[in-house]
Coordinates of C-alpha atoms in Angstrom, one line a residue:
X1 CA -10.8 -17.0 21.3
X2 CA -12.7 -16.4 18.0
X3 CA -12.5 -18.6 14.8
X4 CA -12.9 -16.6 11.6
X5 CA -12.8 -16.9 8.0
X6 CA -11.8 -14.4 5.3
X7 CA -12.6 -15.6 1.3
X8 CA -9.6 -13.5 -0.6
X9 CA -10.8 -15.9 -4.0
X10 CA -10.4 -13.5 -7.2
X11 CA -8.8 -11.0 -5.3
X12 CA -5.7 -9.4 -7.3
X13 CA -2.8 -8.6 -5.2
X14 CA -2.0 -7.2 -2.7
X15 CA -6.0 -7.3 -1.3
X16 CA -5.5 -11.0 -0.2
X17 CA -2.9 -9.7 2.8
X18 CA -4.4 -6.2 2.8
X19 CA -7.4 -7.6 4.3
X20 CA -5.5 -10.0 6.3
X21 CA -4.1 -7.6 8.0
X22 CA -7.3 -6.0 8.7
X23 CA -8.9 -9.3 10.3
X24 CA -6.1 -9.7 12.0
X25 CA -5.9 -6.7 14.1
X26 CA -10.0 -7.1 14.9
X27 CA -9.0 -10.3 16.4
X28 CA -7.3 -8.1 19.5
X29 CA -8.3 -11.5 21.7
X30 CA -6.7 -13.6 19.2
X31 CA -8.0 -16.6 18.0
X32 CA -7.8 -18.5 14.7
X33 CA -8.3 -16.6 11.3
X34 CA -8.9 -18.6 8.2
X35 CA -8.3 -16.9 4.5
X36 CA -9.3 -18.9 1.4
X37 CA -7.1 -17.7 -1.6
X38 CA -6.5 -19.7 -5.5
X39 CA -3.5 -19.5 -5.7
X40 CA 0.4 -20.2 -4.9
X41 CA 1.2 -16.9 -5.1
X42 CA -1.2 -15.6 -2.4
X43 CA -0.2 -18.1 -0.2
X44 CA 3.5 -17.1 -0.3
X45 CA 2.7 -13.8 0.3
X46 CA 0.2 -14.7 3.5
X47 CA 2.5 -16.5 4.8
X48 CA 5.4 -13.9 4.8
X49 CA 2.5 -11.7 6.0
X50 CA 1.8 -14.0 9.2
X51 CA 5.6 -15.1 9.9
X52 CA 6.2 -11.0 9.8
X53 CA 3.3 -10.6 12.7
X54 CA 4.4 -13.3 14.8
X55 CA 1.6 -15.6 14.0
X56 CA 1.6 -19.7 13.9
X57 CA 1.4 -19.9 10.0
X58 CA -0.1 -23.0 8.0
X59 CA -1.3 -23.7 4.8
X60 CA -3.6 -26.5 2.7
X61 CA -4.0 -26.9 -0.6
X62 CA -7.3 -28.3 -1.9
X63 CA -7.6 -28.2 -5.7
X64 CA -5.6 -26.2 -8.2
X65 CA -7.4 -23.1 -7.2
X66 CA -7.9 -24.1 -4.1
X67 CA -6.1 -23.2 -1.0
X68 CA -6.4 -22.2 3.0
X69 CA -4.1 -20.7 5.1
X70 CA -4.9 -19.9 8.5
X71 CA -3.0 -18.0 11.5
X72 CA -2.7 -18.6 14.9
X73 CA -3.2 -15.1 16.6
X74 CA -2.1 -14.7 20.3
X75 CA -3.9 -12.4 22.3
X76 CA -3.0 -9.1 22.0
X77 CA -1.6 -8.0 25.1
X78 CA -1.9 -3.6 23.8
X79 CA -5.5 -4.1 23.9
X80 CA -6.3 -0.1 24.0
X81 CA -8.2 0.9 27.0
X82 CA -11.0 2.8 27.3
X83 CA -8.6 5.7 29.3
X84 CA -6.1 5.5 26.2
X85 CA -9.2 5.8 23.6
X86 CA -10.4 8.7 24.9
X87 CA -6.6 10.3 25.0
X88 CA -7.6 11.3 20.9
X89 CA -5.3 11.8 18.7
X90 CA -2.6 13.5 20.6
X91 CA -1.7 9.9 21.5
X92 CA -1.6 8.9 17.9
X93 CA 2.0 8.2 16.6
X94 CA 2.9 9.4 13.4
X95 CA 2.8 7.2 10.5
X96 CA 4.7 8.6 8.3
X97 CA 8.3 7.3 8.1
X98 CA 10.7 10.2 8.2
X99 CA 13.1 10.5 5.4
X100 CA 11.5 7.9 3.5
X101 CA 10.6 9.5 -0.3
X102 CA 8.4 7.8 -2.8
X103 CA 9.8 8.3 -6.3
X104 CA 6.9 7.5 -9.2
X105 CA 9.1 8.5 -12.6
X106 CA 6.2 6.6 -14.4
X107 CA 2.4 5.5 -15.0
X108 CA 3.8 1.7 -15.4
X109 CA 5.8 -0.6 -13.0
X110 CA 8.8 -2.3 -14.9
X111 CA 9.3 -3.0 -18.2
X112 CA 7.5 -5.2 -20.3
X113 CA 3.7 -4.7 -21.5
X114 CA 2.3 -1.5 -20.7
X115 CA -1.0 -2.6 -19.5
X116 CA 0.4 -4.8 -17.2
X117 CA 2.7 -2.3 -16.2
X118 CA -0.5 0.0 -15.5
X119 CA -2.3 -2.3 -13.5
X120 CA 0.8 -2.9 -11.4
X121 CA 1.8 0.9 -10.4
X122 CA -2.3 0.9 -9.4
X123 CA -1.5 -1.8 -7.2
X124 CA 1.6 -0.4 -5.7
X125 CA 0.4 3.2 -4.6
X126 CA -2.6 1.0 -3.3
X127 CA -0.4 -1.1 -1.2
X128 CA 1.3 2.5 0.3
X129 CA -1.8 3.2 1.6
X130 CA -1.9 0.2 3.8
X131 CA 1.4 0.0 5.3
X132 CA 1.7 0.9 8.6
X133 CA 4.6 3.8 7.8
X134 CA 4.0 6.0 5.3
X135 CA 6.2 8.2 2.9
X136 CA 7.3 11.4 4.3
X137 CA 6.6 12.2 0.2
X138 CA 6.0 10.9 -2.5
X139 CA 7.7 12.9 -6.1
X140 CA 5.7 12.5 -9.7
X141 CA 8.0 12.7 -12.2
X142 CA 7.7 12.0 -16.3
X143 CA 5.1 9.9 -17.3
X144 CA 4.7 9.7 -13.4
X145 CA 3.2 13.2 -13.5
X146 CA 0.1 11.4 -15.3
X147 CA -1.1 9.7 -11.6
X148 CA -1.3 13.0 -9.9
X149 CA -4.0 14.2 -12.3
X150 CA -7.2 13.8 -13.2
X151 CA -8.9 10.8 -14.8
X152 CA -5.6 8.9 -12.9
X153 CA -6.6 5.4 -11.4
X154 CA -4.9 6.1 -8.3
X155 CA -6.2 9.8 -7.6
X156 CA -8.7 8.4 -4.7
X157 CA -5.5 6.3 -3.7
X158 CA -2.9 9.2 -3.5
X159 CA -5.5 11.6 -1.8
X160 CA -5.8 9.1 1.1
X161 CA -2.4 9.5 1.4
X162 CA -2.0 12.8 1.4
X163 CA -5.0 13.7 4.1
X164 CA -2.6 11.1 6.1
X165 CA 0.1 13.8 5.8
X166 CA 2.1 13.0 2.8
X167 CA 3.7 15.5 1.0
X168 CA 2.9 14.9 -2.3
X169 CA 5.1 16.9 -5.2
X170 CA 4.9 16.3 -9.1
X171 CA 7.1 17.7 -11.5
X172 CA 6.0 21.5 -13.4
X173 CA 8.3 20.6 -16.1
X174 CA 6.5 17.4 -16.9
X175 CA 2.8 18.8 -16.3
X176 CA 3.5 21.3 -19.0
X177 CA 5.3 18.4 -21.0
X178 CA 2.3 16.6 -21.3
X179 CA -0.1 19.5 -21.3
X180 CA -1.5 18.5 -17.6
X181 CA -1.1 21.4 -15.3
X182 CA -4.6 22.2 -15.3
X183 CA -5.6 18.9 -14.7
X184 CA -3.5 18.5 -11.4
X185 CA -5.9 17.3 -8.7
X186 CA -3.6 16.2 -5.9
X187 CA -0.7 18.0 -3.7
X188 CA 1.5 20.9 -5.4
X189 CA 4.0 21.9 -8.0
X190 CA 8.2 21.3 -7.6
X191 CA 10.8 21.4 -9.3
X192 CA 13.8 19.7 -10.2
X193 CA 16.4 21.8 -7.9
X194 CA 13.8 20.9 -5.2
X195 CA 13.4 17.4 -6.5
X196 CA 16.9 17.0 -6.0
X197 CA 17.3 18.3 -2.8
X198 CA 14.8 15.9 -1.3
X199 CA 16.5 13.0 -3.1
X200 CA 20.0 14.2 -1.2
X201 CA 18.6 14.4 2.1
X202 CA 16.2 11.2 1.8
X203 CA 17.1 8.4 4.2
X204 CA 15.7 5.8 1.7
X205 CA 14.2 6.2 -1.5
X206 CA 12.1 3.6 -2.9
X207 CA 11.4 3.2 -6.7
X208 CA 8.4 0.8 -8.3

């Protein structure tokens, strides 16, 4: 079993558990991986990560902007074979979550100070792209319509998603609103009877 050591220092969320996650599954003969973060908040969140996974959590704090937390990774027992990788994709399951719709009614996340709001939404279309189930689709709406265009800070983001599958649908009504239909650069025009009908058939909805 391997030891390794991930520094997360300076890393805004959710990057410190992002790459986690990503050292973690590398370590498929487990072993002990070691992430260096500064602060509190990090550490809450590595931990829920590790607890999540099944892993032996623990964590040290060194200075104020100092901390470790390391997990205990057990060997992974669905090692793929070599048989199983050279299956291809048909053997692939699909990760998008079925019935489960996106809604992005704005550029910001919350209320409060716009630039923080800003640099939050970035970080939650960012953190889509790392779970392990995906939206089915994701809806731009309002202000919203702004991410699915160009010069957006999460184009690059929402384009990994859709070449994942992701249906990815933003509001005509809005583009022209704010004078944005010619700059649309990722997924396709709706509307809001077909807005609605996705909303009514969604098995859950989630909303930043």
């Amino acid at each position: 079993m391997e030891t390794k050591t991930f520094d997360a220092r300076g890393m805004a969320c959710p990057l410190p558990v992002v790459n986690a996650k990503k050292e973690s599954e590398e370590m498929t003969n487990g072993g002990t991986l070691i992430i260096l973060v500064d602060n509190e908040i990090a550490v809450q969140n590595l931990t829920k990560f590790g607890n999540s996974k099944g892993f032996t959590v623990s964590s040290e704090k060194k200075t104020e902007k100092d901390f470790t937390v390391t997990f205990q990774i057990p060997e992974n027992s669905t090692t793929s074979t070599p048989a199983a990788e050279s299956a291809g994709p048909a053997c692939t399951p699909d990760s998008k979550k079925h019935g489960l719709v996106a809604v992005l009614s704005s550029n910001t996340m919350g209320n409060g100070e716009e630039q923080l709001g800003k640099i939050l939404m970035k970080s939650f279309i960012f953190a889509l792209t790392k779970q392990d189930q995906l939206p089915e689709i994701i809806l731009c709406y309002n202000s919203g319509a702004s991410l699915t265009c160009e010069d957006s800070d999460s184009l690059e983001d929402l384009k990994s998603l859709e070449a994942e599958g992701v249906k990815i649908l933003t509001c005509g009504t809005c583009l022209d609103f704010y004078g944005l239909k010619e700059k649309l650069a990722v997924g396709g025009i709706t509307n809001m009877y077909e807005i609605v009908e996705i909303m009514e058939s969604a098995g859950t909805i989630v909303r930043p």
